[in-house]
mmCIF file of C-alpha atoms and ligand atoms in Angstrom:
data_model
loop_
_atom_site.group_PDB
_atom_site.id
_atom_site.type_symbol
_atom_site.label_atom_id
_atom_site.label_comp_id
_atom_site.label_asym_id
_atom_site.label_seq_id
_atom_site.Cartn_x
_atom_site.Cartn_y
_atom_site.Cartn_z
ATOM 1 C CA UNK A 1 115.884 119.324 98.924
ATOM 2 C CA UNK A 2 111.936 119.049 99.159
ATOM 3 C CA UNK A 3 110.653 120.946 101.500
ATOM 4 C CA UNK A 4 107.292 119.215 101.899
ATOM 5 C CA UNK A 5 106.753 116.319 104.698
ATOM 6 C CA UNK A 6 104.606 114.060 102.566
ATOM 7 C CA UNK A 7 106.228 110.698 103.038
ATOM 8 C CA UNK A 8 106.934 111.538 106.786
ATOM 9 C CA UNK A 9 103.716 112.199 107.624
ATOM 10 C CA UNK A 10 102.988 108.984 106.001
ATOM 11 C CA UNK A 11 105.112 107.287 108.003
ATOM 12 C CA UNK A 12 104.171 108.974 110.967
ATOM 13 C CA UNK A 13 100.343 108.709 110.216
ATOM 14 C CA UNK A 14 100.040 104.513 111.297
ATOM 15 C CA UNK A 15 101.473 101.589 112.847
ATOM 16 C CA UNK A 16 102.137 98.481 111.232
ATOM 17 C CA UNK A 17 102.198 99.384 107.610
ATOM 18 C CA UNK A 18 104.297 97.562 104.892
ATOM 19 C CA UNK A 19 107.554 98.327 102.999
ATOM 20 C CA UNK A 20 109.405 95.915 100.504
ATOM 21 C CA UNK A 21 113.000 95.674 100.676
ATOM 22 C CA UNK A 22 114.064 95.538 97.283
ATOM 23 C CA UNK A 23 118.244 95.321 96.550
ATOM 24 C CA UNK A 24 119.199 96.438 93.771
ATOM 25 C CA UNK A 25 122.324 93.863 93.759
ATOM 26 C CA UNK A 26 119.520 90.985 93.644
ATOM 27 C CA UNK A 27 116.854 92.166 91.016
ATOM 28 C CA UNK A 28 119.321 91.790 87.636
ATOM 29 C CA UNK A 29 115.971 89.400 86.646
ATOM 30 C CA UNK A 30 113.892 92.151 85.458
ATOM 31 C CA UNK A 31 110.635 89.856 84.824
ATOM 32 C CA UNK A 32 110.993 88.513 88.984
ATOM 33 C CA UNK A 33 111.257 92.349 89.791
ATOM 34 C CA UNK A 34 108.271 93.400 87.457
ATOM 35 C CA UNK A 35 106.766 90.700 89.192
ATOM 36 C CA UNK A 36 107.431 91.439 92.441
ATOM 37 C CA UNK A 37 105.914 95.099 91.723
ATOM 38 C CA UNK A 38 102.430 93.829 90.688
ATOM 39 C CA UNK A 39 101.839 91.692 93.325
ATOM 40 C CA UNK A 40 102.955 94.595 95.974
ATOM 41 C CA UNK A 41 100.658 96.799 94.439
ATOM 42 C CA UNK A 42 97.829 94.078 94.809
ATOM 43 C CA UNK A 43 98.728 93.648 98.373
ATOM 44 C CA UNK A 44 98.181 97.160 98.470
ATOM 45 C CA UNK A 45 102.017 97.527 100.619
ATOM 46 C CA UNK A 46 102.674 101.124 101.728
ATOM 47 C CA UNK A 47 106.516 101.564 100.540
ATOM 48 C CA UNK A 48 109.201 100.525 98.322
ATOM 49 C CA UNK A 49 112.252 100.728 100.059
ATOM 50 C CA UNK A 50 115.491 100.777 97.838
ATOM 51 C CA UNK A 51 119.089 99.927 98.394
ATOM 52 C CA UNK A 52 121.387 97.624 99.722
ATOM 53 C CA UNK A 53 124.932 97.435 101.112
ATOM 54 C CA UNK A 54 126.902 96.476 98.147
ATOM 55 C CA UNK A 55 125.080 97.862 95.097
ATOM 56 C CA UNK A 56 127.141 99.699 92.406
ATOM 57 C CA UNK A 57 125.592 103.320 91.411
ATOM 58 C CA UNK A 58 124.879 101.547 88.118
ATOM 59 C CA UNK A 59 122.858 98.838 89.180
ATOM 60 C CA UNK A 60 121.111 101.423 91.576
ATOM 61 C CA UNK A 61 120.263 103.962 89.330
ATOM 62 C CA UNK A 62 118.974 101.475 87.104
ATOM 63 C CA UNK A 63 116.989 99.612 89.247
ATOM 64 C CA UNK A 64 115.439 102.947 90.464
ATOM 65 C CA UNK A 65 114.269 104.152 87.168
ATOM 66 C CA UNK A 66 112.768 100.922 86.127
ATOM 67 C CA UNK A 67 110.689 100.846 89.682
ATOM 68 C CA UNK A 68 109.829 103.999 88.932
ATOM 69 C CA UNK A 69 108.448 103.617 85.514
ATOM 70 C CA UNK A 70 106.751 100.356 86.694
ATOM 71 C CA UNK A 71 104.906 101.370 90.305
ATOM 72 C CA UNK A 72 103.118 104.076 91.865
ATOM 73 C CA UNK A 73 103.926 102.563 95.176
ATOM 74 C CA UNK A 74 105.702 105.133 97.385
ATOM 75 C CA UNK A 75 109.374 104.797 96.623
ATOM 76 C CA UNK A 76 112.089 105.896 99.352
ATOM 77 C CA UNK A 77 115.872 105.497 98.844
ATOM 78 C CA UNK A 78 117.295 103.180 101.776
ATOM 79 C CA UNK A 79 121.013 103.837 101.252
ATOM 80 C CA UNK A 80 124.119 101.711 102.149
ATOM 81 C CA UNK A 81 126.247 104.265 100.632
ATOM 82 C CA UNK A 82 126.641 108.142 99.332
ATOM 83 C CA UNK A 83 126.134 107.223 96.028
ATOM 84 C CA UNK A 84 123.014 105.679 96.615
ATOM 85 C CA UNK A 85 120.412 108.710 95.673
ATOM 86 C CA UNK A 86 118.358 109.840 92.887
ATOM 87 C CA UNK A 87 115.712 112.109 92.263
ATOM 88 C CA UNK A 88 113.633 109.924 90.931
ATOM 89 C CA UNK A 89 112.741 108.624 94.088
ATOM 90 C CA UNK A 90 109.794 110.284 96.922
ATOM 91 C CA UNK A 91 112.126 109.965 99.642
ATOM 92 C CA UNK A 92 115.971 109.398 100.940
ATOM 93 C CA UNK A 93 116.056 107.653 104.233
ATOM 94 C CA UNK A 94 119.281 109.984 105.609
ATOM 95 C CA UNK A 95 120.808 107.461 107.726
ATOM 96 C CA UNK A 96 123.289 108.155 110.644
ATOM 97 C CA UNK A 97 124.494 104.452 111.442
ATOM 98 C CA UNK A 98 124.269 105.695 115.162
ATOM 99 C CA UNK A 99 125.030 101.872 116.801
ATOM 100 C CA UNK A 100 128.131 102.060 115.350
ATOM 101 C CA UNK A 101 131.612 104.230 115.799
ATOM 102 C CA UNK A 102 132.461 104.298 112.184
ATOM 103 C CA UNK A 103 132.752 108.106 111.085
ATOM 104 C CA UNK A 104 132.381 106.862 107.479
ATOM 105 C CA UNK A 105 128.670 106.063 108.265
ATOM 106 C CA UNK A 106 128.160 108.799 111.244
ATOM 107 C CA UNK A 107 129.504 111.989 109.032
ATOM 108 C CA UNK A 108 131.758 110.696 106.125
ATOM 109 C CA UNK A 109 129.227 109.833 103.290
ATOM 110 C CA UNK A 110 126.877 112.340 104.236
ATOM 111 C CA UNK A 111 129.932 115.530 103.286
ATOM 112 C CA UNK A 112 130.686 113.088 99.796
ATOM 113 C CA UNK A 113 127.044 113.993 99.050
ATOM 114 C CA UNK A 114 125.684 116.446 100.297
ATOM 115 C CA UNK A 115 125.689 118.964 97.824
ATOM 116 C CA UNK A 116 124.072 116.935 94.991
ATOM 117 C CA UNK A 117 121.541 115.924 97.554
ATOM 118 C CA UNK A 118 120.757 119.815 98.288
ATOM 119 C CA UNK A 119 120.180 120.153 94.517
ATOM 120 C CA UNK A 120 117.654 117.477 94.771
ATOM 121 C CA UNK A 121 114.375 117.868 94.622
ATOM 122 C CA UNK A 122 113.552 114.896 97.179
ATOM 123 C CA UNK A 123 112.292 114.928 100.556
ATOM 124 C CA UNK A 124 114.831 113.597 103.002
ATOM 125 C CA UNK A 125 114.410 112.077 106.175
ATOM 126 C CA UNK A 126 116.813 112.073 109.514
ATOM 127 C CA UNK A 127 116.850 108.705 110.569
ATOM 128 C CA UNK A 128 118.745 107.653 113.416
ATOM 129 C CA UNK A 129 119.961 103.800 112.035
ATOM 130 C CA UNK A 130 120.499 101.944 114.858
ATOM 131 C CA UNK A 131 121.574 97.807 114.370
ATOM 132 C CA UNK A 132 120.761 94.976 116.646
ATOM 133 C CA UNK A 133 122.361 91.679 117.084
ATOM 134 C CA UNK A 134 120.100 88.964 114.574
ATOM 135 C CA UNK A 135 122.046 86.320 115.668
ATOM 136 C CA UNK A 136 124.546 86.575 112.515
ATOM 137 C CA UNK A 137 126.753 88.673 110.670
ATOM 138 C CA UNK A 138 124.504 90.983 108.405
ATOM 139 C CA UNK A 139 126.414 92.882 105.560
ATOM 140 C CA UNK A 140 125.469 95.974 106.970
ATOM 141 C CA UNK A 141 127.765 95.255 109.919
ATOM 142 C CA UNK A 142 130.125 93.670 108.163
ATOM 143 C CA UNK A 143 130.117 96.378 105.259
ATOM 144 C CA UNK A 144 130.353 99.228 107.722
ATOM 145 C CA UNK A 145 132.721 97.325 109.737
ATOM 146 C CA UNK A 146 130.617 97.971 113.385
ATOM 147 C CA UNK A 147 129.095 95.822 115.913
ATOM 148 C CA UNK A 148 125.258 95.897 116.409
ATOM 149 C CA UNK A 149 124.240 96.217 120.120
ATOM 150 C CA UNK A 150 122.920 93.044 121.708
ATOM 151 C CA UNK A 151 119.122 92.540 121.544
ATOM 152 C CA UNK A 152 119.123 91.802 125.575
ATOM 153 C CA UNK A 153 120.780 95.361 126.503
ATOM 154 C CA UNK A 154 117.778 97.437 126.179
ATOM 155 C CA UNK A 155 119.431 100.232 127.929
ATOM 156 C CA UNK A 156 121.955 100.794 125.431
ATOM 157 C CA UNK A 157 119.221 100.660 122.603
ATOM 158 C CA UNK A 158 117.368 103.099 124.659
ATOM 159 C CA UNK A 159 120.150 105.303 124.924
ATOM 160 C CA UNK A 160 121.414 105.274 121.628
ATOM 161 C CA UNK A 161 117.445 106.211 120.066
ATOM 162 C CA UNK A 162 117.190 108.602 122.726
ATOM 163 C CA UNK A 163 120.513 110.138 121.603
ATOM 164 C CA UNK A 164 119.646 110.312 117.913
ATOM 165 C CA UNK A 165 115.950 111.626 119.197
ATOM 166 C CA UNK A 166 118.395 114.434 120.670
ATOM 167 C CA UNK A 167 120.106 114.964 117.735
ATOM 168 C CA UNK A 168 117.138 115.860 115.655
ATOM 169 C CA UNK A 169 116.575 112.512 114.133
ATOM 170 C CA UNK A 170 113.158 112.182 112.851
ATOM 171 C CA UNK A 171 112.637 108.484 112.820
ATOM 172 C CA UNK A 172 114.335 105.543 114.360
ATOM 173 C CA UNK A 173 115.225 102.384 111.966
ATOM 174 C CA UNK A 174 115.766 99.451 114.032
ATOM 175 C CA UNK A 175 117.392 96.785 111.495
ATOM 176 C CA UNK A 176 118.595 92.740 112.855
ATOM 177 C CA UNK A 177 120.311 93.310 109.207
ATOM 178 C CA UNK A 178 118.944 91.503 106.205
ATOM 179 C CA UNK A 179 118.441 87.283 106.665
ATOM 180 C CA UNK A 180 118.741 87.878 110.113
ATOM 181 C CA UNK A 181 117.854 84.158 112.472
ATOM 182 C CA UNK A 182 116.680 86.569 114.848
ATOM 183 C CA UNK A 183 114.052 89.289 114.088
ATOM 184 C CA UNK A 184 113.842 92.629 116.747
ATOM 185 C CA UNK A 185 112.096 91.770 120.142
ATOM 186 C CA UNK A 186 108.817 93.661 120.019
ATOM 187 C CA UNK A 187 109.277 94.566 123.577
ATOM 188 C CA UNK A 188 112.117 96.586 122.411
ATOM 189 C CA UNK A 189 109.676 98.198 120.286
ATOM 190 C CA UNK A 190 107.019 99.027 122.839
ATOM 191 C CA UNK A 191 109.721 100.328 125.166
ATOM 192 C CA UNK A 192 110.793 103.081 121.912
ATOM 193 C CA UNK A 193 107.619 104.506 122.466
ATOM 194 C CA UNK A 194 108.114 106.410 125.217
ATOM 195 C CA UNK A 195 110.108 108.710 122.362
ATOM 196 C CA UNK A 196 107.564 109.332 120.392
ATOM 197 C CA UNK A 197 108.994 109.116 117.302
ATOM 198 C CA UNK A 198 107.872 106.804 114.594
ATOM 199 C CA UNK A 199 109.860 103.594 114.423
ATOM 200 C CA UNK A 200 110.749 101.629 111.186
ATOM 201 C CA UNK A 201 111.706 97.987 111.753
ATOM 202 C CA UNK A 202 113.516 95.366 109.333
ATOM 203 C CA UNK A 203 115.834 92.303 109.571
ATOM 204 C CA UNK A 204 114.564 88.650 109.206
ATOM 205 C CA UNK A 205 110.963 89.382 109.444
ATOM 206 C CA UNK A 206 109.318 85.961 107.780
ATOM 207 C CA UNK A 207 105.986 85.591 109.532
ATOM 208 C CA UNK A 208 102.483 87.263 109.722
ATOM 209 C CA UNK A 209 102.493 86.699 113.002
ATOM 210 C CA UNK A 210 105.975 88.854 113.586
ATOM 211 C CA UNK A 211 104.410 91.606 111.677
ATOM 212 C CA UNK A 212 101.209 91.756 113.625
ATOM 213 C CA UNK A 213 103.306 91.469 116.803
ATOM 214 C CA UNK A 214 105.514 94.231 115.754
ATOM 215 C CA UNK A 215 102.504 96.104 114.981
ATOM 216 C CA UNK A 216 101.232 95.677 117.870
ATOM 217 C CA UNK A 217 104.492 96.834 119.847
ATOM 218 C CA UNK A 218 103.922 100.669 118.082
ATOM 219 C CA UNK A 219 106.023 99.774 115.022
ATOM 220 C CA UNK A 220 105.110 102.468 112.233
ATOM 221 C CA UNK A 221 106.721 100.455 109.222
ATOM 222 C CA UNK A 222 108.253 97.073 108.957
ATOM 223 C CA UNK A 223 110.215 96.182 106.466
ATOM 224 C CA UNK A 224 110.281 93.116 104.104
ATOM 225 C CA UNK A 225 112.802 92.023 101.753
ATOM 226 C CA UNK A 226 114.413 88.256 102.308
ATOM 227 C CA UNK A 227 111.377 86.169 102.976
ATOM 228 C CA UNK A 228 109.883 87.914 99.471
ATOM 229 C CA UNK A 229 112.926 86.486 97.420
ATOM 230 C CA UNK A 230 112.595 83.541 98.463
ATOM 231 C CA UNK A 231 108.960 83.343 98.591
ATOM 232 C CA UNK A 232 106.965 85.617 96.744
ATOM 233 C CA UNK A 233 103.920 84.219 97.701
ATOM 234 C CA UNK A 234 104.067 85.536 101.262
ATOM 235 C CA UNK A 235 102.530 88.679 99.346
ATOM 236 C CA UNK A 236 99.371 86.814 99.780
ATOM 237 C CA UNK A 237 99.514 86.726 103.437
ATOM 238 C CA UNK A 238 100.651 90.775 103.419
ATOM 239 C CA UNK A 239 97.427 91.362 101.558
ATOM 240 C CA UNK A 240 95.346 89.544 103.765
ATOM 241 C CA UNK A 241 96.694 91.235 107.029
ATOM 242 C CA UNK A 242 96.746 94.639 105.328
ATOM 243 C CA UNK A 243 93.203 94.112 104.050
ATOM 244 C CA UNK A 244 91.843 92.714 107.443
ATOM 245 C CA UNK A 245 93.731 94.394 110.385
ATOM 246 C CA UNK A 246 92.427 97.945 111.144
HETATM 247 C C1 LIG B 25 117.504 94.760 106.171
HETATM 248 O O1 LIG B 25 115.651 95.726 107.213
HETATM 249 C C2 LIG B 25 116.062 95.002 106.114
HETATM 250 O O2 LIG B 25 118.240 95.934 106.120
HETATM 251 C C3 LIG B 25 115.240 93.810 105.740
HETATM 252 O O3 LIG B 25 115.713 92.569 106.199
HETATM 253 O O4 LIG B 25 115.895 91.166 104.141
HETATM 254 O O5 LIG B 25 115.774 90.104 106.414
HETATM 255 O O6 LIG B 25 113.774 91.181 105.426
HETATM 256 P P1 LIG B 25 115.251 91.191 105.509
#
């Protein structure tokens, strides 16, 4: 385990930068993904995020090491299970699935990996992984077989964040799960801030104007990965709001 803060302070350093989502389960087509990669480096986005609720360690480890080899892009490990890591990467998101009551996700894959993760020479991140309600059933919920809170009870988002906040968590990942109809409220977001901790956001996040919105809110990263499968050209309006918002 790294013990430098580099992609945490990076994180921590701005609001309303740019990740893409990529899943390893949906980037078999290695000319979309090489693709994909160019024009994210042209946008000048701030992360890669990698991983995905289904993907086998094959698929993973394969998709890692041909990111790798083909970006310079920051590249930080999103798991959806234990045997989602590699060295390779800058950074391993090291999720607690805190919404939920599953121990599998609170404790379980974290002992099945812990000691090759110690070995690694990566930087990992606490991250208190809280899901919200998107208005359908994401894998993620559905995979880890928990129910998101509902967007409306702010309380018990509050609560839970300020609970993983207490528990040493060093960022808070707010995810609607991936194609969700409804993205995060940004007034959720603004209320978060009170914690002072910097906030990641993702889940069905299709316009510029969501992203500035969420930006606006205190959001440190948001996180894009079903709009750019299905249209890779909304790269073009990333760029433009990365190049012309402060
Ligand atoms: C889901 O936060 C991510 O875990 C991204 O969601 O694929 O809907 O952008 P989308």
């Amino acid at each position: 385990m790294k013990e430098s803060i580099e992609i945490y302070n990076s994180i921590a350093s701005r609001k309303g930068q740019i990740a893409v989502l990529i899943d390893p389960d949906k980037c078999s087509d290695k000319t979309k993904l090489s693709e994909l990669l160019k024009r994210a480096k042209f946008a000048n986005v701030d992360f890669l995020f990698v991983g995905g609720s289904t993907v086998s360690q094959h698929d993973f480890i394969e998709a890692i090491e041909f990111i790798k080899q083909s970006s310079s892009i920051p590249l930080v490990i999103f798991p959806g299970a234990s045997h989602q890591i590699s060295n390779e990467a800058d950074a391993l998101l090291y999720l607690s699935l805190i919404s939920g009551r599953n121990p599998d996700f609170l404790i379980g894959h974290h002992v099945q990996s812990a000691q090759e993760v110690f070995e690694m020479d990566i930087e990992v991140i606490p991250t208190a992984y809280i899901l919200i309600d998107g208005g359908s059933t994401s894998s993620v919920a559905y995979v880890s077989q928990t129910t998101p809170i509902p967007s409306d009870h702010h309380s018990i988002i509050m609560n839970t964040a300020k609970a993983g906040v207490l528990q040493g968590k060093k960022l808070i990942y707010l995810d609607a799960g991936s194609g969700a109809k409804k993205p995060i409220p940004s007034q959720v977001i603004s209320r978060l801030q009170e914690l002072n901790k910097p906030v990641i956001v993702g889940g069905g996040i299709k316009t510029r104007e969501k992203i500035e919105s969420l930006k606006e809110s205190g959001t440190n990263v948001i996180v894009i990965g079903n709009q750019l499968e299905e249209n890779i050209e909304f790269l073009l309006e990333i760029e433009d709001y990365i190049k012309t918002t402060p």
